Short mmCIF file of C-alpha atoms and ligand atoms in Angstrom, two decimals:
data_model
loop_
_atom_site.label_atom_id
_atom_site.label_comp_id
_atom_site.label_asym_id
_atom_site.label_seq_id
_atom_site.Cartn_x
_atom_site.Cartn_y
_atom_site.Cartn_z
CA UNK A 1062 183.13 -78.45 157.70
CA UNK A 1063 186.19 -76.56 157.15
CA UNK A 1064 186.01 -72.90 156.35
CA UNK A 1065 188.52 -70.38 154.13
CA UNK A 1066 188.06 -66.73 154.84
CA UNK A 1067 189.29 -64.76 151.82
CA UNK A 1068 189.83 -61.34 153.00
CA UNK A 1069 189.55 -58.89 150.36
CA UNK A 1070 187.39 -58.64 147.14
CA UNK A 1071 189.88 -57.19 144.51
CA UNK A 1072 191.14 -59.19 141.81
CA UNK A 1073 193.22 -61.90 144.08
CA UNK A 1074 190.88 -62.04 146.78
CA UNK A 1075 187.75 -63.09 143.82
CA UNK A 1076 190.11 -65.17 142.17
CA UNK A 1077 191.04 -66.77 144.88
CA UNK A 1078 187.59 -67.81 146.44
CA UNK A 1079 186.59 -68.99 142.81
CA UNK A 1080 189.93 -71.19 142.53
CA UNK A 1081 188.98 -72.77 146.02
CA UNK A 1082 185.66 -73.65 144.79
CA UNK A 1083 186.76 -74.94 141.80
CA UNK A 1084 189.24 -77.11 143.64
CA UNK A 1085 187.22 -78.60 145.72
CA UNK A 1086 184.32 -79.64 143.33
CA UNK A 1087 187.23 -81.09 141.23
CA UNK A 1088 188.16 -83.29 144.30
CA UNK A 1089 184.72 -84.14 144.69
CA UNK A 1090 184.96 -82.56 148.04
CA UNK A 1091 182.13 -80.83 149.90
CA UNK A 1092 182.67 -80.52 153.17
CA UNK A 1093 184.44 -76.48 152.42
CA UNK A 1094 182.96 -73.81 152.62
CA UNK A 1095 184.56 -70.32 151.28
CA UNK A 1096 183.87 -67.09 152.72
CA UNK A 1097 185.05 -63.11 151.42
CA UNK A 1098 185.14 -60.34 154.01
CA UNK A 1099 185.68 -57.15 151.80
CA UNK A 1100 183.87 -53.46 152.77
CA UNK A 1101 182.44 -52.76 149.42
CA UNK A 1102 179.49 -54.88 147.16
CA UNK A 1103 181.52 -54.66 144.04
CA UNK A 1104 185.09 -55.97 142.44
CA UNK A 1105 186.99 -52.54 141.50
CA UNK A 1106 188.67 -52.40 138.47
CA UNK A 1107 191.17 -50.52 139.73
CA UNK A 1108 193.69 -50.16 136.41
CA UNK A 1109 191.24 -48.42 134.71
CA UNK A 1110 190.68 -45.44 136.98
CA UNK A 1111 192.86 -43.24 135.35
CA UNK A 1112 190.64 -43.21 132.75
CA UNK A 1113 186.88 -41.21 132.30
CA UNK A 1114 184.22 -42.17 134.28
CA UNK A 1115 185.54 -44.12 137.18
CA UNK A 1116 182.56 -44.72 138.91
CA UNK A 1117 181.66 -47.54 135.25
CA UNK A 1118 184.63 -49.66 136.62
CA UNK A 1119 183.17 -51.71 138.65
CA UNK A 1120 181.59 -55.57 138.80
CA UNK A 1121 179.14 -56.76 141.67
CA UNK A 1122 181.04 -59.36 143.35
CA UNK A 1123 177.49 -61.36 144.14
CA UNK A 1124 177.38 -61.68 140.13
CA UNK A 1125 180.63 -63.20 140.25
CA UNK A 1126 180.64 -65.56 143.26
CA UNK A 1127 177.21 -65.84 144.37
CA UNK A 1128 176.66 -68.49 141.30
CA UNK A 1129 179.68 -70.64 142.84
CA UNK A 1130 178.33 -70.69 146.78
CA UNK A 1131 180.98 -68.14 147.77
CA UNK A 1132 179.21 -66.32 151.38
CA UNK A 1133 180.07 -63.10 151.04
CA UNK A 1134 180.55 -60.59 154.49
CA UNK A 1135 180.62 -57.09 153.48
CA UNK A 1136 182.25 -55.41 156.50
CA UNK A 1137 186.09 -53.96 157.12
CA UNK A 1138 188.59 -55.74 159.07
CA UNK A 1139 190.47 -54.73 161.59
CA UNK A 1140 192.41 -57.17 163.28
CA UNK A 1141 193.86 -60.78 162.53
CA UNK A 1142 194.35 -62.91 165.38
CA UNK A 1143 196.64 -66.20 164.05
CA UNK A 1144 196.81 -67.79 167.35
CA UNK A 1145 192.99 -67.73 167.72
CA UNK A 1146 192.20 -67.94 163.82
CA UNK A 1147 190.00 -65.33 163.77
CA UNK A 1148 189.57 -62.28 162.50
CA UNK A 1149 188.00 -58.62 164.16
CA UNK A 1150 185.62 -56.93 161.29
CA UNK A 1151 183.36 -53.55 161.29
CA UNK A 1152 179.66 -54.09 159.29
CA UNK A 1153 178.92 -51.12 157.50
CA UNK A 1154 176.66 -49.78 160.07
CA UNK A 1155 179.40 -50.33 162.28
CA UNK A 1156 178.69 -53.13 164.29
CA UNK A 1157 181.80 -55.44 164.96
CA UNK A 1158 181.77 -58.94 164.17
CA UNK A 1159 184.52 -61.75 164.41
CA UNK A 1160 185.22 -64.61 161.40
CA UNK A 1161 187.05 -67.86 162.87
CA UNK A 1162 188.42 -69.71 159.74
CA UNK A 1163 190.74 -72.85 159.11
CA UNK A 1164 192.46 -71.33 156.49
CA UNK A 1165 192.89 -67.40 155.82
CA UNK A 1166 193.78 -65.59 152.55
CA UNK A 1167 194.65 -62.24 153.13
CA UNK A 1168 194.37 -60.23 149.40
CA UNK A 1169 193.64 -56.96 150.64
CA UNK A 1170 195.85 -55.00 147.88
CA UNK A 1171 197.74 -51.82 149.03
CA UNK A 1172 197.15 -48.06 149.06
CA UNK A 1173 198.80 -44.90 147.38
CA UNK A 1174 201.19 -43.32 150.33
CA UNK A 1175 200.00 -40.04 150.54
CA UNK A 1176 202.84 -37.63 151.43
CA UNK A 1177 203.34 -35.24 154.20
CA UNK A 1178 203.51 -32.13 153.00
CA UNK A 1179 201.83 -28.51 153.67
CA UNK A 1180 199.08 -28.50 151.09
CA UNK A 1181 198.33 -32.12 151.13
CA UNK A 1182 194.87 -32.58 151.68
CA UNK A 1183 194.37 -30.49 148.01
CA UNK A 1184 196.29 -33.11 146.52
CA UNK A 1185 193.68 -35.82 144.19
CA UNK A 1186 194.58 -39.40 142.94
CA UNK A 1187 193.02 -42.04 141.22
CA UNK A 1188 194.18 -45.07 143.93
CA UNK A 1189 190.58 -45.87 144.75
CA UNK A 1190 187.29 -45.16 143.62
CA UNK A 1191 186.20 -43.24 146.00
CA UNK A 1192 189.32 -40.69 144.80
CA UNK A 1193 188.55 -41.19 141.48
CA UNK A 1194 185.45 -40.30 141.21
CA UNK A 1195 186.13 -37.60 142.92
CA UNK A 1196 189.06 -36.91 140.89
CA UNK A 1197 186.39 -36.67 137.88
CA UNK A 1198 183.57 -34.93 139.26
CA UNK A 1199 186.01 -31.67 140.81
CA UNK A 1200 187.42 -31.55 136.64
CA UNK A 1201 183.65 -31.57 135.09
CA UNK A 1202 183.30 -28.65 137.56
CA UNK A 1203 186.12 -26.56 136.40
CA UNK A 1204 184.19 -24.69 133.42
CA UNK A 1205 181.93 -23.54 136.56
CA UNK A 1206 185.00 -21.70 137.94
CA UNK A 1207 185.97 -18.16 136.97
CA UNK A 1208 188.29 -18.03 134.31
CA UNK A 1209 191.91 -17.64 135.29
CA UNK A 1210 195.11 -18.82 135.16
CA UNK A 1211 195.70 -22.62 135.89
CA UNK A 1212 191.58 -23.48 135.46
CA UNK A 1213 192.51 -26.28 133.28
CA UNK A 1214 196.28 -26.93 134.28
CA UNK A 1215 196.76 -30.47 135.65
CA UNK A 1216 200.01 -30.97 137.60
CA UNK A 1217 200.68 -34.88 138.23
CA UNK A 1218 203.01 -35.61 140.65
CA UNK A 1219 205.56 -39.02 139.89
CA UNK A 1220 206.35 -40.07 136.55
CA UNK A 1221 206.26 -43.89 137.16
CA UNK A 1222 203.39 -46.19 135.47
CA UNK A 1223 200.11 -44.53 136.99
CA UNK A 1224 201.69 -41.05 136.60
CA UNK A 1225 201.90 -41.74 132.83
CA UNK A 1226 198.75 -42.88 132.25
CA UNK A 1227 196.97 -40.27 134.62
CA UNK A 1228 198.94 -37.75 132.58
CA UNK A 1229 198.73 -38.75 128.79
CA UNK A 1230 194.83 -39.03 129.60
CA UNK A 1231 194.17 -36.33 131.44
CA UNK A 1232 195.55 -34.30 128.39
CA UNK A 1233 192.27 -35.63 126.34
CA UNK A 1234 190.18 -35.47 129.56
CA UNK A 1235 190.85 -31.80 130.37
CA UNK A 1236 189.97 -31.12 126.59
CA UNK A 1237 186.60 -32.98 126.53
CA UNK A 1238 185.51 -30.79 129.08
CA UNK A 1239 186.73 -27.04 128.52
CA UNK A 1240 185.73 -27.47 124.66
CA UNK A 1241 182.20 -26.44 125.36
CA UNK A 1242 183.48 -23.12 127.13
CA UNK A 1243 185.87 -22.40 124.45
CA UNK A 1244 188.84 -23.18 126.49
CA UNK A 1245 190.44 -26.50 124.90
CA UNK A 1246 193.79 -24.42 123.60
CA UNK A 1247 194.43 -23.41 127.49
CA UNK A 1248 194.30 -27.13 128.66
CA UNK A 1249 197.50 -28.03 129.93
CA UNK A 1250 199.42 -31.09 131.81
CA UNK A 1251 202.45 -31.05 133.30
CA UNK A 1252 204.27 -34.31 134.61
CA UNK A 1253 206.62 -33.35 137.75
CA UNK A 1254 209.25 -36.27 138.64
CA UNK A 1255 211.88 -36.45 141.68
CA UNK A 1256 213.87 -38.96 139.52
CA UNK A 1257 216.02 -37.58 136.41
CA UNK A 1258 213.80 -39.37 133.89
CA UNK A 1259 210.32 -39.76 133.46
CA UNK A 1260 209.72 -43.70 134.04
CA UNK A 1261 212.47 -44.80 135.60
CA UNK A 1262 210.68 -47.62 137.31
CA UNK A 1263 210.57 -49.11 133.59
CA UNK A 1264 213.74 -48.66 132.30
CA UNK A 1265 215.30 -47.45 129.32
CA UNK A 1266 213.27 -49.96 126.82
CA UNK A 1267 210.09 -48.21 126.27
CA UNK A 1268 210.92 -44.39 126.85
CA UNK A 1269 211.83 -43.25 123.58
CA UNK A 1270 207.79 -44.26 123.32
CA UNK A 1271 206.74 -42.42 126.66
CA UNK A 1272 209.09 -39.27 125.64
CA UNK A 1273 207.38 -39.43 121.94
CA UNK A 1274 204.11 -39.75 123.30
CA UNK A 1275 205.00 -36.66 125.96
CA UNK A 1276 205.75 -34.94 123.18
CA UNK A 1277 202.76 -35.11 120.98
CA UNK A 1278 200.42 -34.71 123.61
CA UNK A 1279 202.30 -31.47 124.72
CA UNK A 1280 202.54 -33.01 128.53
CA UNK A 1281 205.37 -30.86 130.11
CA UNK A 1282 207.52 -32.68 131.81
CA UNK A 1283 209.81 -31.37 135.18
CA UNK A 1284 212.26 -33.83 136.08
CA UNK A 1285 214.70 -33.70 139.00
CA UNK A 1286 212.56 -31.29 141.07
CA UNK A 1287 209.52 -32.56 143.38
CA UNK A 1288 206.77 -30.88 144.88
CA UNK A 1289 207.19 -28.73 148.10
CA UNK A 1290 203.36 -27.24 148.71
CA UNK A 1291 200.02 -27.35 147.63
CA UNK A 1292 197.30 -24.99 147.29
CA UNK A 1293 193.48 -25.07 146.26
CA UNK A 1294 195.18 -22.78 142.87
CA UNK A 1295 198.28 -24.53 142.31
CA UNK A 1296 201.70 -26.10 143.28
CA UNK A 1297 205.17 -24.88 144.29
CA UNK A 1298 207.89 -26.90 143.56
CA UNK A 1299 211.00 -27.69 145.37
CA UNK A 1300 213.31 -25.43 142.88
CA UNK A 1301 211.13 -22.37 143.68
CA UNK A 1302 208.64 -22.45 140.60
CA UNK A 1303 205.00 -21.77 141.11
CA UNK A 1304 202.78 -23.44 139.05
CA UNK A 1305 199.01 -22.14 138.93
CA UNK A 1306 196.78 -25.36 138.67
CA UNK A 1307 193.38 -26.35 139.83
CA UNK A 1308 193.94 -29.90 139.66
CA UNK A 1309 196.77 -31.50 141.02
CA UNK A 1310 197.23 -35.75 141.28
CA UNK A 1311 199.36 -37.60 143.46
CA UNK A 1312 200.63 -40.48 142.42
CA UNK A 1313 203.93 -41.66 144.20
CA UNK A 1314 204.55 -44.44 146.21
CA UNK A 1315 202.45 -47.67 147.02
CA UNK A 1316 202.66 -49.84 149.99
CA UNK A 1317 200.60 -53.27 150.95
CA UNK A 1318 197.69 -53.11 153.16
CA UNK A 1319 198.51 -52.20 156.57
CA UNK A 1320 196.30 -55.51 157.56
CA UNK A 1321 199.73 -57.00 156.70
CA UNK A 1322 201.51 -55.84 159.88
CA UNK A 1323 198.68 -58.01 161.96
CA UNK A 1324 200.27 -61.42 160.44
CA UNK A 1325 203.58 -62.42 162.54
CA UNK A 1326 205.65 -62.57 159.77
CA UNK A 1327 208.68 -61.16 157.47
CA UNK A 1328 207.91 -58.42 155.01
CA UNK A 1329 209.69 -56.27 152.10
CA UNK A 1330 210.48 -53.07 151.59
CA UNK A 1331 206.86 -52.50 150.16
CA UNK A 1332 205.14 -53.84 153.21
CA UNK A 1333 204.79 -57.48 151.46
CA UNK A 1334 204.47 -60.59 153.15
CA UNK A 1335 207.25 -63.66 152.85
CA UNK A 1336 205.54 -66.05 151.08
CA UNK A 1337 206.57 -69.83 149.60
CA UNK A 1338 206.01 -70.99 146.44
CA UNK A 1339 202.95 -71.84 147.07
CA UNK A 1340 201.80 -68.13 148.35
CA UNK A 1341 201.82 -69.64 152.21
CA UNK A 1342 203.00 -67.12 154.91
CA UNK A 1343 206.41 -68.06 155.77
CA UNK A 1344 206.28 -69.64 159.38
CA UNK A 1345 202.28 -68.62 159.02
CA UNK A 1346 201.12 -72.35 157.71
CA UNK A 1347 197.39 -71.48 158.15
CA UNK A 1348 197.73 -67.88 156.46
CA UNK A 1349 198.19 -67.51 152.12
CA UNK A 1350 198.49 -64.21 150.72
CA UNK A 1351 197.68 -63.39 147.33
CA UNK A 1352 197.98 -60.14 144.81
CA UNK A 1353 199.54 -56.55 146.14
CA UNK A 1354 199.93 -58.49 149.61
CA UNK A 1355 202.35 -60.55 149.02
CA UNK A 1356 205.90 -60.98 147.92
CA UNK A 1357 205.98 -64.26 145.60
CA UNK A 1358 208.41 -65.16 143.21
CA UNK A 1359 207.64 -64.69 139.69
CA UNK A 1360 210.65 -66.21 138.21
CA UNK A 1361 213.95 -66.93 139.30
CA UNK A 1362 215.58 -63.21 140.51
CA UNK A 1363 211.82 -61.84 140.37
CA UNK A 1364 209.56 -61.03 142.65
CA UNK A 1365 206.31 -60.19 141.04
CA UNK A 1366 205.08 -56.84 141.12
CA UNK A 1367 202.09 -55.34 142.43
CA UNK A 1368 199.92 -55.59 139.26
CA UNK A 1369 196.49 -57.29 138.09
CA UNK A 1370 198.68 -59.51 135.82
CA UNK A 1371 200.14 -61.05 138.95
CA UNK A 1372 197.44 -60.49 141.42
CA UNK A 1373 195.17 -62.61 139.04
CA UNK A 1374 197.09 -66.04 138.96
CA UNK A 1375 198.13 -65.36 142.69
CA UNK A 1376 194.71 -65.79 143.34
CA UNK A 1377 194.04 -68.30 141.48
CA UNK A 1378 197.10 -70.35 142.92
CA UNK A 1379 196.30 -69.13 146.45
CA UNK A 1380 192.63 -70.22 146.71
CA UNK A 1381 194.22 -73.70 144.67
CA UNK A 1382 196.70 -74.41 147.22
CA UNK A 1383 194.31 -73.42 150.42
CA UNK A 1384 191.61 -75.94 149.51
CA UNK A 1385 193.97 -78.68 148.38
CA UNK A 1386 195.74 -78.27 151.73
CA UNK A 1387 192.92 -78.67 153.89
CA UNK A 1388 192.04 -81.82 151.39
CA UNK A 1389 195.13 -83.38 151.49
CA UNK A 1390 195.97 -82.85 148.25
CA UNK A 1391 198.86 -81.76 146.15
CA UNK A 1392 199.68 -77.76 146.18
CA UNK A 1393 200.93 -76.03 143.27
CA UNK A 1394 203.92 -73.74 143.00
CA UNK A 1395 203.05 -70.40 141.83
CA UNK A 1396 204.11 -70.20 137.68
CA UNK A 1397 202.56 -66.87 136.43
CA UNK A 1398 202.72 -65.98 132.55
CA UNK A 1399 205.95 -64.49 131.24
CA UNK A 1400 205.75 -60.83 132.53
CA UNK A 1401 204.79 -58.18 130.03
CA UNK A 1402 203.63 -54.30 130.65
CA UNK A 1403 201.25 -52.08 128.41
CA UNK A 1404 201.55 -48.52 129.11
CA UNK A 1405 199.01 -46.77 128.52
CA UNK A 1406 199.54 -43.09 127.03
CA UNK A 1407 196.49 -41.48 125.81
CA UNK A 1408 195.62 -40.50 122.52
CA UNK A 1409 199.27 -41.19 121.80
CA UNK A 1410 198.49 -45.03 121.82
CA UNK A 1411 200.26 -47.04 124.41
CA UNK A 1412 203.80 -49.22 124.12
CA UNK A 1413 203.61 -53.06 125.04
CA UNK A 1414 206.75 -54.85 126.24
CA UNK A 1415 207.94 -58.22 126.75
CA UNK A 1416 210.34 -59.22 129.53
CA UNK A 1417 211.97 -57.91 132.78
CA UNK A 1418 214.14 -55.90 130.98
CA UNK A 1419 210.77 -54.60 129.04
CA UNK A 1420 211.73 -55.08 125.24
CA UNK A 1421 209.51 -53.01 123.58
CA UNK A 1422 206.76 -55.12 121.51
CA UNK A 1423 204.06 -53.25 120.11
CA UNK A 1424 203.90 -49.02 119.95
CA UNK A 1425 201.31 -46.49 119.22
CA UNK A 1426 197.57 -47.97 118.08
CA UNK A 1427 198.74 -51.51 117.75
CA UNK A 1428 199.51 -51.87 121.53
CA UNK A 1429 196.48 -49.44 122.66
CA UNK A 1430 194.50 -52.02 121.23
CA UNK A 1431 196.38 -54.46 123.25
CA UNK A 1432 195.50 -51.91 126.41
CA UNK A 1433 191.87 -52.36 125.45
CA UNK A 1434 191.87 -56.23 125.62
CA UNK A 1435 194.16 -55.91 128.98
CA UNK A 1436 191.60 -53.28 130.34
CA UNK A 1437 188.02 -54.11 129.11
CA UNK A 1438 188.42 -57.81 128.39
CA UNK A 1439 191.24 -59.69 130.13
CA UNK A 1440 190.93 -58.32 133.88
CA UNK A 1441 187.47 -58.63 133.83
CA UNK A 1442 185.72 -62.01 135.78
CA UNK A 1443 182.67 -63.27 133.55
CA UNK A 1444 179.28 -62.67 135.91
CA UNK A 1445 176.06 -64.94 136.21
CA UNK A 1446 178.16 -67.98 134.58
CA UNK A 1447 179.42 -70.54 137.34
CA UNK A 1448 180.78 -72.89 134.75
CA UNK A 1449 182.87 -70.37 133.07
CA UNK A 1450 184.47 -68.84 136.09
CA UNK A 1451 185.49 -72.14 137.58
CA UNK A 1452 187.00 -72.84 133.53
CA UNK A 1453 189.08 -69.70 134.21
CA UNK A 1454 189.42 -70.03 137.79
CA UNK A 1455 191.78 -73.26 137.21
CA UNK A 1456 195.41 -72.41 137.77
CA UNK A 1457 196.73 -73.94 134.58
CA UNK A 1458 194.95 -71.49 132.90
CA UNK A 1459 196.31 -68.59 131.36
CA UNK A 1460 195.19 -64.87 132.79
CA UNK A 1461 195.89 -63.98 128.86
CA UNK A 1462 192.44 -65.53 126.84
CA UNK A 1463 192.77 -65.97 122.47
CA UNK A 1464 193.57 -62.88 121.67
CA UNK A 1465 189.77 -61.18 120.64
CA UNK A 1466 189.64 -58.31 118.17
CA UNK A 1467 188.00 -55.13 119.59
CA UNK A 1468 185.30 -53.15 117.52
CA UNK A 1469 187.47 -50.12 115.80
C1 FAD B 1595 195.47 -46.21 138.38
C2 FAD B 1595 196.00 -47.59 138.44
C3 FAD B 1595 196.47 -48.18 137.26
C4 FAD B 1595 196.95 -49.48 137.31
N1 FAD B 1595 197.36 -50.06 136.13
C5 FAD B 1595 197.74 -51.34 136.12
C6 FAD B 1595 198.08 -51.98 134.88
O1 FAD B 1595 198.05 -51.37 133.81
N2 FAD B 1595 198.45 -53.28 134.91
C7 FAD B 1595 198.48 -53.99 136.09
O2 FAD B 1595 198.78 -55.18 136.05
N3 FAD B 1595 198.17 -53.41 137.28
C8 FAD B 1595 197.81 -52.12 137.32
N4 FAD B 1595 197.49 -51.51 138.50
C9 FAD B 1595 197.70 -52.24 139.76
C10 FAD B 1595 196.54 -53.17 140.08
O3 FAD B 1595 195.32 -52.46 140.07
C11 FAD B 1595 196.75 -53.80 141.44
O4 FAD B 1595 198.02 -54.42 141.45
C12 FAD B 1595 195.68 -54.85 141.70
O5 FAD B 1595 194.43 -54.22 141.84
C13 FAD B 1595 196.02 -55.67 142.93
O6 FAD B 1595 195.00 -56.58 143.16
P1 FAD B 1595 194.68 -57.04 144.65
O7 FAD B 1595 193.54 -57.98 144.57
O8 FAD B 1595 195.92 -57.49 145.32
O9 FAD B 1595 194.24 -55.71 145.39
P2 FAD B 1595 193.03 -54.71 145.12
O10 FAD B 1595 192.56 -54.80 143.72
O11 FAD B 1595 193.49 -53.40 145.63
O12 FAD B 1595 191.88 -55.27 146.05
C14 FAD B 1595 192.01 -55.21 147.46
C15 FAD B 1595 190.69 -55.60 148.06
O13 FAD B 1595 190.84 -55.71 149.47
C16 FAD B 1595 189.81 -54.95 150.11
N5 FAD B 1595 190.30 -54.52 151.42
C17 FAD B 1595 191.27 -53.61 151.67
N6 FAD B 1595 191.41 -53.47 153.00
C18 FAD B 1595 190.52 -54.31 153.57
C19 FAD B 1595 190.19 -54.62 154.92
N7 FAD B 1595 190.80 -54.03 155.96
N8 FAD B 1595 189.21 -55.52 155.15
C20 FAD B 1595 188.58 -56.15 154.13
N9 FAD B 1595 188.87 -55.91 152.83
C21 FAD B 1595 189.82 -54.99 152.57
C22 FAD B 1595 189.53 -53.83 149.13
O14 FAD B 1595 188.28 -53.24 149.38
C23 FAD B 1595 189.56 -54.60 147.82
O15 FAD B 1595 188.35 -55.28 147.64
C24 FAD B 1595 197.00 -50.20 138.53
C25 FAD B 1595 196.54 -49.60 139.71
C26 FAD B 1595 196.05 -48.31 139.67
C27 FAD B 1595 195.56 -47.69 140.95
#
């Protein structure tokens, strides 16, 4: 028997146990077995907790795998040892345990950098959904607080792609829940970037969109300044202003797990491991990494970036290429779909682009209901249906399914 520890039960690491099943039955094989070490029971759907009720976006991973055989360790780990093969791990009642495998996958995403400054610990985001949920509980007690100035005044902090969506939906958000104290009219969100535009991560393509959609939401926007303290009541930034808000979200800055510094190997700027085109661990033959991890090629002169679109195929090429190396059989270079992006900004609609220099596609309600497919359709594994996951869990297929009308 040989085993594969997947570490980490986000989108890459579930794709990429599934894919490794699926490979093997397709060889016929049965002498693997496939194992996923990740701390919580379920398979966060982390794009979608910007959005209301974080705490819904969830799927239990044991509806996903435990129809394909998948073991499944729910414990934290701590350490990778290459030489040995093993890996260190923390149960959740804290016992340690150690994993030997034949073949590792390490797909255990990254985490919002949260910055140094006075204040900090005040600060909210929606990185996780512990923080998210928390995040949405502290706004549905605002009406509870006296009122005052900056009660329903939302300060997010970076303008990039979570910023905007935190922003644009926090506008409707905020509303929802100081209508029923008569305080809708003093909502207000203001977006506070380092940069000199808002979205400068995706270039110049879809911001006459993002500036339109600022616009009609009323989301201030305070470019060229960031934040230099915090407080419990509100913000001061770095060209002097005070701004009197009760919520205030981080969300600049994203790095790859720090489990990635345990692998002895070459990383990027974002903490990303050197991978081949097959998502092996350069000069790491026994180590794949798959999703926010790792730093695989999308296309020639692209990396991908840390995103579901290319987490999902890295998994499924990952788990493809781990099984058919300890079968002997062919690996697969890592093709994703062409890259696209669909920003999502509120009751504004969203903007949908095509490319890596982001032509825009679709605007307003046509590409929000392209957000809905992405969010509530697309990312989402099918549960209790073996057959169907290993369909999808097949590299040559495409993360996008037929394109499936939403109800209205
Ligand atoms: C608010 C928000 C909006 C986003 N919007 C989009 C979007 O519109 N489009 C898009 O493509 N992407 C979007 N993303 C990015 C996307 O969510 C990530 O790129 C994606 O989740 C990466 O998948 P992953 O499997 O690599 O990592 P994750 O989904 O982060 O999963 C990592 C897994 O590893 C586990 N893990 C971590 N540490 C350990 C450890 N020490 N031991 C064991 N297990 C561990 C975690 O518990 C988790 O199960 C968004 C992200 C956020 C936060």
């Amino acid at each position: 028997m040989s085993n594969i520890l997947v570490v980490g039960g986000g989108f890459a690491g579930v794709w990429s146990a599934a894919a490794a099943v699926r490979a093997a039955r397709a060889a016929g094989a049965s002498e693997l077995t496939v194992t996923l070490v990740a701390p919580g029971d379920d398979l966060v759907i982390r794009p979608r907790l910007y959005q209301a009720d974080p705490d819904t976006m969830r799927v239990p991973l044991d509806r996903v795998l435990g129809p394909i055989g998948v073991r499944r360790v729910a414990a934290t780990v701590t350490n990778i040892d290459t030489a040995a093969r093993k890996v260190s791990a923390v149960e959740r009642d804290g016992r340690p345990i150690e994993l030997g495998y034949d073949r590792l996958v390490l797909a255990t995403g990254s985490q919002l950098v949260r910055p140094d400054l006075p204040g900090a610990e005040h600060l909210h985001d929606v990185d996780t959904m512990p923080a998210a949920a928390a995040l949405d509980a502290h706004l549905h007690r605002l009406p509870d607080r006296p009122d005052g100035p900056g009660r329903f005044t939302a300060v997010v902090v970076g303008a990039g792609f979570t910023g905007l969506e935190v922003a644009t939906e926090l506008v409707e958000r905020l509303r929802a829940i100081a209508e029923p104290v008569g305080a809708a009219g003093s909502v207000r969100v203001v977006l506070v970037e380092r940069a000199d535009v808002v979205g400068a991560e995706l270039g110049a393509g879809p911001r006459p969109q993002i500036l339109k959609a600022l616009a009609e939401l009323g989301v201030e926007e305070r470019v060229g300044v960031s934040v230099r303290e915090v407080r419990p009541d509100g913000v001061t930034l770095s060209d002097g202003t005070e701004l009197p808000a009760a919520t205030v979200v981080w969300s600049a800055g994203v790095l790859a797990s720090p489990l990635t510094a345990a692998i002895p190997a070459g990383r990027d700027r974002l903490g990303r491991l050197e991978v081949d085109e097959y998502l092996r661990v350069v000069g790491v033959p026994e180590v794949y990494a798959a999703g926010d991890t790792a730093a695989a090629v999308a296309e020639e002169g692209h990396h991908v970036m840390q995103s579901c679109q290319h987490a999902l195929p890295q998994g499924r090429f990952a788990g493809h290429n781990v099984a058919a190396d300890l079968l002997g059989l062919p690996a697969a270079p890592f093709a994703p779909d062409p890259y696209v992006t669909c920003l999502d900004l509120g009751a504004a609609g969203a903007v949908f682009t095509k490319g890596w220099d982001r032509a825009v596609e679709l605007t307003e309600q046509e590409a929000k209901q392209r957000k809905r497919q992405v969010n509530e359709v697309w990312i989402y594994p099918p549960v209790d249906d073996a057959e169907e996951l290993l369909r999808r869990a097949d590299y040559r297929t495409s993360t996008r399914q037929p394109y499936i009308p939403l109800p209205a």
